[in-house]
XYZ file of C-alpha atoms in Angstrom:
619
model
C 152.206 65.021 75.175
C 154.182 66.230 71.699
C 151.085 65.053 69.804
C 148.909 67.951 72.005
C 151.581 70.404 71.475
C 151.909 70.015 67.722
C 147.745 70.192 68.094
C 148.303 73.189 70.146
C 151.311 75.014 67.472
C 149.013 73.996 64.738
C 147.943 76.949 61.635
C 144.414 77.275 61.925
C 142.005 78.189 59.006
C 140.012 80.791 58.350
C 137.037 78.320 58.806
C 138.608 77.137 62.072
C 139.037 80.736 62.914
C 135.437 81.679 62.419
C 134.356 78.432 64.200
C 136.222 78.565 66.489
C 134.846 83.064 67.354
C 131.780 82.270 66.676
C 131.537 79.543 69.243
C 133.156 81.906 71.727
C 129.758 84.140 71.238
C 127.293 81.477 71.901
C 128.747 80.746 74.946
C 129.312 84.539 76.671
C 125.793 85.063 75.490
C 124.830 81.668 77.708
C 127.357 83.191 80.246
C 124.763 86.502 80.366
C 123.278 87.590 78.108
C 122.021 91.752 79.000
C 125.551 91.829 79.167
C 126.379 91.238 75.425
C 123.269 93.600 74.314
C 124.992 96.411 77.089
C 128.081 95.253 75.065
C 126.405 95.883 71.703
C 124.457 98.996 72.139
C 126.928 101.150 74.456
C 130.012 100.066 70.940
C 127.730 101.446 68.498
C 126.362 104.092 71.012
C 130.121 104.935 72.258
C 130.600 106.071 67.981
C 127.986 107.967 67.408
C 128.487 110.157 70.778
C 131.444 111.816 68.541
C 130.167 112.481 64.986
C 127.288 114.871 66.925
C 129.284 117.381 67.454
C 131.558 117.198 64.579
C 128.393 117.706 62.279
C 127.140 120.692 64.021
C 130.095 121.843 64.841
C 131.620 122.871 61.013
C 127.335 123.636 60.720
C 127.893 125.873 63.288
C 130.738 127.430 62.533
C 129.655 127.809 59.226
C 126.708 129.907 60.298
C 128.882 131.839 62.098
C 131.315 133.433 59.007
C 128.513 132.909 57.481
C 124.565 134.441 57.003
C 124.958 134.327 60.957
C 121.556 133.768 61.930
C 120.823 133.419 65.425
C 118.410 131.334 65.681
C 120.051 128.409 64.156
C 122.917 129.149 65.528
C 120.673 128.598 68.462
C 119.852 125.496 66.775
C 122.853 124.026 66.398
C 124.407 124.616 69.892
C 121.279 123.057 71.026
C 120.689 119.631 68.848
C 124.734 118.894 69.777
C 124.675 119.557 73.011
C 121.526 117.769 73.637
C 121.907 115.088 71.306
C 125.075 114.841 72.840
C 123.737 114.729 76.352
C 120.580 112.105 75.457
C 122.814 110.324 74.346
C 125.939 110.374 76.936
C 122.954 109.548 79.723
C 121.903 106.353 77.538
C 126.035 105.491 77.590
C 125.944 105.791 81.092
C 122.910 103.437 81.947
C 124.194 101.420 80.037
C 128.040 101.366 81.030
C 126.656 100.785 84.593
C 124.351 98.086 83.701
C 127.507 96.172 81.802
C 129.603 96.477 84.715
C 126.613 94.924 87.084
C 126.502 92.282 84.156
C 129.920 92.034 84.339
C 130.422 91.009 87.602
C 127.743 87.686 87.092
C 129.827 87.216 83.658
C 132.491 86.473 85.757
C 131.546 84.185 88.254
C 129.198 82.118 85.315
C 132.822 81.634 83.852
C 134.286 80.573 86.631
C 131.637 78.251 88.096
C 131.198 76.915 84.503
C 134.941 75.588 85.501
C 133.964 74.013 88.252
C 131.017 72.320 86.882
C 133.270 70.874 84.389
C 136.638 69.862 86.864
C 133.480 67.315 88.620
C 131.545 66.205 85.300
C 135.645 64.859 84.258
C 136.860 61.606 85.354
C 138.316 61.089 88.267
C 141.591 60.161 86.518
C 142.036 63.956 84.886
C 141.705 66.147 88.202
C 145.128 63.613 88.949
C 145.771 63.994 85.455
C 149.730 66.383 84.973
C 149.114 67.818 81.788
C 145.479 68.451 82.339
C 146.332 70.696 85.837
C 148.895 72.549 84.180
C 146.256 72.816 80.627
C 144.070 74.739 83.340
C 146.397 77.005 85.501
C 147.824 78.197 82.385
C 144.453 78.830 80.837
C 144.400 81.452 83.985
C 146.770 82.818 83.862
C 146.158 83.387 79.985
C 142.466 84.326 81.303
C 144.691 86.348 84.227
C 146.927 88.237 80.533
C 143.446 88.949 79.392
C 142.818 86.504 76.991
C 140.727 84.082 75.580
C 137.178 84.848 76.370
C 137.928 87.305 78.211
C 140.052 88.765 75.654
C 136.907 87.897 73.450
C 134.226 89.899 75.113
C 136.260 93.549 75.094
C 136.890 92.368 71.980
C 133.446 92.596 70.239
C 132.986 95.900 71.560
C 135.675 97.331 70.057
C 134.681 95.471 66.419
C 131.886 97.011 66.581
C 132.312 100.484 67.199
C 135.242 100.177 64.986
C 132.783 99.139 62.149
C 130.453 102.069 63.783
C 132.929 104.686 63.340
C 133.614 103.392 59.214
C 129.863 103.770 58.475
C 129.302 107.164 59.900
C 133.402 108.348 58.527
C 132.093 106.914 55.244
C 129.465 108.766 54.782
C 130.275 111.580 55.961
C 132.915 112.332 53.560
C 131.031 110.689 50.952
C 129.840 114.716 49.679
C 134.216 115.787 49.860
C 134.787 113.126 47.009
C 131.716 114.627 45.046
C 133.181 118.158 44.677
C 134.397 119.359 41.557
C 136.640 122.217 42.492
C 139.314 119.235 44.589
C 141.385 117.679 41.452
C 140.931 114.056 40.618
C 145.134 113.501 41.594
C 144.642 114.839 44.828
C 141.612 112.257 45.713
C 143.772 110.010 44.278
C 146.696 111.029 46.439
C 144.123 110.996 49.497
C 142.429 108.070 49.127
C 146.130 106.079 48.106
C 148.206 107.325 51.575
C 144.388 106.048 53.510
C 145.081 102.645 51.699
C 148.628 103.473 52.515
C 147.933 104.437 55.975
C 145.649 101.366 56.458
C 147.843 98.627 54.375
C 151.008 99.741 56.931
C 148.925 99.522 60.227
C 147.803 95.499 58.771
C 151.285 95.016 58.413
C 152.493 96.652 61.877
C 149.606 94.512 63.530
C 150.518 91.444 62.165
C 154.208 92.024 63.440
C 153.033 92.690 66.692
C 150.635 90.491 67.058
C 153.812 87.745 65.685
C 156.098 89.128 68.553
C 153.118 89.061 71.040
C 152.010 85.265 70.878
C 155.935 84.402 70.684
C 155.959 85.994 73.585
C 152.454 84.351 75.696
C 154.073 81.195 74.610
C 157.851 81.595 75.612
C 157.016 82.370 79.327
C 154.280 80.263 79.710
C 155.418 77.781 82.599
C 157.196 81.034 83.951
C 153.793 82.926 84.533
C 152.696 79.233 85.693
C 155.013 79.618 88.263
C 154.910 82.656 89.486
C 151.582 82.379 90.147
C 152.042 79.577 92.557
C 154.986 81.458 94.624
C 151.450 83.403 94.589
C 149.259 81.575 95.670
C 152.261 79.876 98.139
C 152.134 82.700 100.024
C 148.621 83.889 99.804
C 147.700 80.465 101.425
C 146.747 80.783 105.081
C 147.364 76.945 105.218
C 151.644 76.931 104.260
C 151.685 79.909 106.339
C 153.095 77.442 109.632
C 155.501 76.027 107.914
C 156.896 78.350 105.480
C 157.346 80.711 108.964
C 158.173 77.937 111.160
C 161.365 76.377 108.439
C 162.302 80.255 106.948
C 161.263 79.522 103.706
C 159.527 83.400 103.110
C 163.425 84.216 101.348
C 163.487 81.181 99.770
C 160.285 81.426 97.735
C 161.381 85.550 97.188
C 164.198 84.788 95.220
C 162.940 82.390 93.845
C 160.187 84.865 92.772
C 162.075 88.006 91.906
C 164.506 85.676 89.536
C 161.096 84.329 87.449
C 160.160 88.662 87.545
C 163.031 89.634 86.708
C 163.441 87.148 83.960
C 160.326 88.141 82.657
C 160.883 91.719 82.720
C 163.808 91.317 80.994
C 161.035 89.751 78.649
C 158.937 92.080 77.972
C 161.276 94.945 78.028
C 162.258 92.423 74.574
C 159.250 92.249 72.840
C 158.257 96.055 73.303
C 161.693 97.349 72.052
C 160.396 95.406 69.273
C 156.832 96.228 68.230
C 157.960 99.945 69.756
C 159.346 100.674 65.431
C 155.901 99.431 64.158
C 154.090 101.647 65.814
C 155.874 104.895 65.204
C 156.597 103.334 61.621
C 152.009 103.979 61.726
C 152.250 107.145 63.518
C 154.852 109.165 61.533
C 152.548 108.385 58.293
C 149.482 108.468 59.927
C 150.958 112.407 60.624
C 152.254 112.710 57.548
C 147.988 111.936 55.560
C 146.818 114.026 58.249
C 149.803 116.606 56.267
C 148.594 115.984 53.010
C 144.762 116.660 54.212
C 144.970 119.387 55.645
C 147.001 121.023 51.996
C 144.054 119.591 50.471
C 142.278 121.307 51.946
C 142.864 124.490 52.274
C 143.526 124.648 48.803
C 139.704 123.724 48.094
C 139.068 126.366 50.748
C 141.057 129.076 48.544
C 139.234 128.335 45.747
C 135.716 128.921 47.187
C 134.769 125.029 47.292
C 135.271 124.018 50.463
C 133.832 125.429 53.472
C 135.840 126.737 56.821
C 133.047 123.980 58.686
C 134.364 121.319 56.229
C 137.223 121.347 56.316
C 137.188 120.838 60.057
C 134.368 117.526 59.155
C 137.044 116.212 56.520
C 139.857 116.084 59.118
C 138.303 114.450 61.978
C 136.011 112.160 59.650
C 139.068 111.162 57.583
C 140.952 110.618 61.449
C 138.424 108.888 63.100
C 138.210 106.063 59.568
C 141.724 106.376 59.628
C 141.941 104.874 63.531
C 138.411 102.845 62.962
C 139.177 100.869 60.374
C 143.702 100.459 61.741
C 140.954 99.391 65.584
C 139.182 97.118 63.228
C 142.561 95.314 61.403
C 144.917 95.238 64.464
C 140.933 93.594 65.869
C 140.480 91.045 63.423
C 144.594 89.577 63.631
C 144.083 89.502 67.324
C 141.360 88.192 67.872
C 142.954 85.089 65.040
C 145.658 85.275 67.435
C 143.403 85.155 70.667
C 141.562 82.130 68.712
C 145.005 80.391 69.177
C 143.925 80.429 72.851
C 140.539 79.857 73.220
C 141.248 76.716 71.010
C 143.170 75.738 74.311
C 140.646 76.719 76.693
C 137.998 74.471 74.299
C 140.912 71.775 74.690
C 140.009 71.280 78.781
C 136.149 72.054 78.661
C 135.952 69.179 75.494
C 138.205 66.895 77.458
C 135.888 63.720 77.642
C 134.058 61.574 80.660
C 135.969 58.140 79.294
C 134.454 56.297 82.012
C 131.301 53.569 80.850
C 128.793 54.936 82.623
C 126.655 51.787 82.563
C 122.572 51.717 83.416
C 121.876 48.575 85.581
C 120.692 49.033 88.907
C 122.733 47.723 91.266
C 120.272 44.644 92.757
C 118.567 44.958 96.062
C 119.041 41.742 97.515
C 117.203 40.313 101.358
C 119.398 37.587 101.694
C 123.143 40.837 101.828
C 124.482 37.737 99.987
C 126.436 40.413 97.550
C 129.996 39.426 96.475
C 132.712 40.878 95.334
C 135.376 39.824 92.605
C 139.033 40.728 91.568
C 139.632 39.018 87.940
C 143.399 38.932 86.870
C 143.067 42.819 87.806
C 146.578 44.650 86.553
C 145.502 48.509 87.065
C 148.332 51.104 85.909
C 148.016 55.074 85.833
C 147.281 57.516 82.945
C 150.914 58.686 81.424
C 153.769 56.642 83.371
C 154.694 52.594 82.619
C 154.770 51.070 86.166
C 151.610 49.557 87.305
C 150.527 50.374 90.596
C 148.952 46.557 90.365
C 149.705 43.492 88.685
C 147.425 40.112 88.396
C 145.020 40.932 90.992
C 142.823 37.918 92.416
C 140.268 38.475 95.340
C 136.900 37.622 96.470
C 135.221 38.055 99.310
C 131.715 38.464 100.494
C 129.810 41.867 101.196
C 128.802 41.668 105.492
C 132.449 40.542 105.888
C 135.575 42.722 107.800
C 138.450 43.124 105.529
C 141.241 44.357 105.879
C 143.644 45.827 103.525
C 147.662 45.800 104.751
C 150.653 45.806 103.190
C 154.042 48.702 102.832
C 153.790 51.900 101.329
C 153.098 52.139 97.720
C 152.448 48.075 97.566
C 149.079 48.741 95.549
C 146.152 49.615 98.432
C 144.397 52.682 98.324
C 144.718 52.101 94.504
C 143.000 48.224 95.081
C 140.227 50.490 96.139
C 139.955 53.474 94.687
C 139.201 50.144 91.702
C 136.814 49.211 93.873
C 134.533 52.400 94.302
C 135.040 52.901 90.437
C 137.396 55.893 89.957
C 139.201 53.951 87.984
C 138.178 51.896 85.973
C 140.868 48.701 85.235
C 143.565 48.451 82.946
C 143.026 44.337 82.673
C 140.727 41.801 83.992
C 137.563 42.854 85.282
C 135.942 44.130 88.877
C 132.768 41.682 89.610
C 129.960 42.256 92.471
C 127.496 39.153 92.198
C 128.394 38.740 88.910
C 128.096 41.990 87.139
C 131.315 43.766 85.688
C 130.170 46.229 88.101
C 131.490 49.283 84.775
C 127.950 47.764 83.538
C 126.143 49.375 86.339
C 125.059 53.546 86.517
C 128.194 54.960 87.095
C 126.302 57.377 89.810
C 123.899 54.300 91.992
C 127.646 52.405 92.088
C 129.598 55.130 93.242
C 126.392 56.289 96.069
C 127.089 52.481 97.478
C 130.255 53.532 99.244
C 131.059 55.592 102.320
C 134.823 56.650 102.154
C 137.509 57.854 104.438
C 140.764 58.088 102.352
C 143.445 59.317 103.912
C 143.778 62.865 102.262
C 139.719 63.763 102.128
C 138.858 66.920 102.595
C 136.083 69.349 105.472
C 135.220 72.508 103.738
C 134.498 75.040 105.472
C 130.841 74.770 105.609
C 129.156 74.107 109.096
C 129.507 70.987 111.621
C 127.248 69.673 110.235
C 126.624 70.091 106.314
C 129.845 68.481 106.614
C 128.828 65.741 108.366
C 125.620 65.040 106.359
C 127.902 66.244 102.668
C 125.107 68.194 102.162
C 122.945 71.459 102.779
C 119.681 70.348 104.991
C 120.868 67.702 106.853
C 119.045 65.882 109.965
C 120.253 67.009 113.184
C 119.489 64.758 115.797
C 121.265 61.989 112.877
C 124.255 64.281 112.543
C 124.299 63.837 116.706
C 123.621 60.944 116.512
C 127.147 59.524 114.362
C 129.829 62.169 115.779
C 128.496 60.909 119.178
C 129.434 57.391 118.368
C 132.862 58.275 116.509
C 134.092 60.074 119.902
C 133.710 63.256 119.458
C 129.992 64.177 121.707
C 132.415 66.599 123.894
C 133.687 68.184 121.485
C 130.318 69.505 120.106
C 129.206 70.430 123.212
C 131.522 72.783 124.036
C 131.087 74.145 119.798
C 129.278 77.471 120.199
C 126.580 76.785 117.695
C 126.184 73.243 117.680
C 126.024 71.318 114.353
C 125.675 74.670 113.292
C 129.188 76.626 113.895
C 131.302 76.467 111.007
C 134.453 74.706 110.111
C 137.352 77.697 109.038
C 137.048 81.109 109.327
C 136.979 80.839 105.391
C 132.439 82.275 105.491
C 132.481 83.076 109.694
C 134.289 85.042 111.713
C 133.152 83.075 114.439
C 134.514 79.514 112.333
C 136.534 76.878 114.432
C 139.373 75.897 113.409
C 139.963 71.542 114.842
C 142.794 69.574 115.008
C 143.710 66.596 112.220
C 142.503 64.053 114.851
C 139.105 66.500 114.822
C 138.849 66.408 111.326
C 139.673 62.740 111.589
C 136.512 62.062 113.431
C 134.575 63.823 111.595
C 135.027 62.212 107.990
C 134.310 59.035 109.882
C 131.140 60.479 111.381
C 130.280 62.013 107.412
C 130.775 57.857 106.204
C 128.471 56.923 108.910
C 125.946 59.590 108.046
C 125.440 58.466 104.508
C 124.951 54.711 106.211
C 126.084 53.233 102.943
C 126.701 49.345 102.146
C 130.190 49.387 101.807
C 132.750 51.373 104.469
C 136.341 52.170 103.362
C 138.229 52.943 105.837
C 142.316 53.670 104.613
C 144.413 53.961 107.653
C 141.767 55.661 109.204
C 143.303 56.210 112.855
C 146.127 57.857 111.770
C 145.939 61.499 113.067
C 143.973 59.971 116.180
C 145.326 59.946 119.979
C 145.443 56.608 121.146
C 143.510 56.765 123.809
C 140.984 57.872 120.474
C 142.195 54.780 118.035
C 141.933 52.252 120.746
C 137.984 53.044 121.224
C 138.059 53.326 117.119
C 139.307 49.259 117.178
C 137.593 48.616 120.217
C 134.066 49.928 118.523
C 134.756 48.684 114.998
C 131.997 46.251 114.530
C 129.752 48.276 115.587
C 130.762 51.168 113.760
C 130.401 49.038 110.934
C 127.392 47.106 111.737
C 125.579 44.922 108.888
C 127.591 46.700 106.152
C 130.618 46.061 104.457
C 134.394 47.123 106.088
C 137.482 47.259 103.590
C 140.073 48.120 106.305
C 143.365 49.716 105.437
C 145.818 50.101 108.162
C 149.574 50.042 108.428
C 148.981 49.448 112.256
C 148.215 45.259 112.307
C 146.978 45.167 115.672
C 143.690 46.397 113.917
C 143.420 43.756 111.695
C 141.949 41.636 114.441
C 139.095 42.880 114.469
C 138.597 42.168 110.396
C 137.508 38.711 108.643
C 140.168 38.435 106.723
C 143.524 39.987 105.818
C 144.609 41.099 102.502
C 148.314 41.432 102.038
C 149.905 42.764 98.666
C 153.181 44.013 98.237
C 155.373 45.465 95.382
C 151.003 45.771 93.380
C 150.006 42.514 94.267
C 148.375 40.230 96.758
C 150.816 38.027 98.410
C 148.465 36.699 100.995
C 144.929 36.298 102.206
C 143.444 34.849 105.411
C 142.340 35.137 109.066
C 145.076 36.557 111.097
C 145.420 33.157 113.043
C 147.058 31.827 110.097
C 148.484 34.858 108.309
C 150.388 35.483 110.466
C 150.372 31.747 111.751
C 152.916 31.188 108.526
C 156.003 32.639 109.128
C 157.538 33.028 105.873
C 154.617 34.386 104.705
C 155.166 39.212 104.089
C 151.941 39.169 106.977
C 153.930 37.765 109.241
C 157.271 39.641 108.555
C 155.452 42.657 109.077
C 153.899 42.056 112.871
C 156.914 40.899 114.029
C 158.453 44.087 113.298
C 155.581 45.951 114.594
C 155.033 43.469 117.506
C 159.670 43.856 117.612
C 159.730 47.688 117.974
C 156.837 48.170 120.653
C 158.657 45.773 122.818
C 161.388 47.668 122.159
C 160.357 50.891 123.473
C 158.513 49.358 126.127
C 162.209 48.454 127.507
C 163.833 50.902 126.541
C 161.109 52.778 129.385
């Protein structure tokens, strides 16, 4: 973590700034090419439009005070209004198109992060540092930085460059005037340069203040976002209401926000000093320009229209140069946010993908072996598993039991290759599972974890885990797990939406019903391995008994790995693995293990039996 912070705070060289900038621009083009094209042309057009009335108004003013030719005045008015109208009409069309495409940009950007999340190795999804990095990037995006700042600044930068070119070209004639002394010209140039340099200095200082401010408030922004999400998430609404947590959450949010706003005031007080200096110098320069031009006009060297034109161009030039410098400096500051943005997208998937095809055996003789496997979760020092050795035949029924935290779920995660062992190896038919094609190997498992997820899609799509599905097969799987009664009561059968996120007619389901749907999903996949992690925890006793009774029928010829705290369920399994403190301490049948009065299984079995006997006696 320390190395990561040092990398984040490391000063970038010009080459690195350019590399990140061009990578960002390339990404913008890949997300929405039309949006970027509209942004460029809108910036060009928006910068050109102000110069149309400046140029022709100066001509018109000179004509009014000079020859007073009606046809010329009408021409200048027509050109001023007509060109401005046509350009603004085109600008409006570009703006509308750009805004429509901006939605595409937002959505594609969000989907890019979703795809990255799915393509990441599973260990990263459980890594606190990765989760914090993503939360920080999202907060920075909401504050207008990283990719969002880049695409807004792209148009501003192009507009400023266009303004500089037009302002400079329209001011060339001023410096060709013989009536204006060389000292006046040098004084004006010096004032412009001084104003620009002060702007550069002020912007640099303000950027430092803003960067320091956001670094200081990273944790505060993330925490504030967490408070908001707690209140917005309907799933937490029940607990918040029942336990009266509204005031605690509100006080926590208020304390966070108060500190944040105090820091905002401190930041703005520091920044305003530099802004005042820039404003004062700009107005002094404007006053000096007027004096020089008025003197030239009194000598007859400059027309009244030209005075208006030159003053307007100088002020536009100052604004454009100041804006461009500011944009470049802030883009450089934003590159640090972009570096963090890309750091998330660049997180590598270190899971070896393999290439071997999972063997299809006619005799169904498959063996899985854990050979001296030890495992330690990332960023932790304590081993979750130590020297695990076990071998079992595919097609059998294996129970995995043990106290909470003994390593049962970790054992399953390693088997399914959500993680790779820290030490040792796992073999399928004598071949290290890392050598098998990763996606194909994953496809041989149907797993129902304790924290399984159902989605706000239709019931059929949840069971099939796909958009298109076999409706009869879905109904059959639901019937096998005892969900057929509830299915018949659903308004649209398997087409009924779960929850109300996508449909007002969506149905809310209980925890037990959700567990049955998850079991049906595992059956629908029809994979060779069926892994059930506490599959009856949310079921009522009758439903639980039905699952136990039908256990062999549900699993069929598949390998069934059954994790449970309720040891009565183990009697349906061929073999039992007993975990204790990350190690396998016993392995065998129920009869064998319960006969070992000094073993861990006997201790667990009698503890549960004693509980039920005691409860029955009290009754």
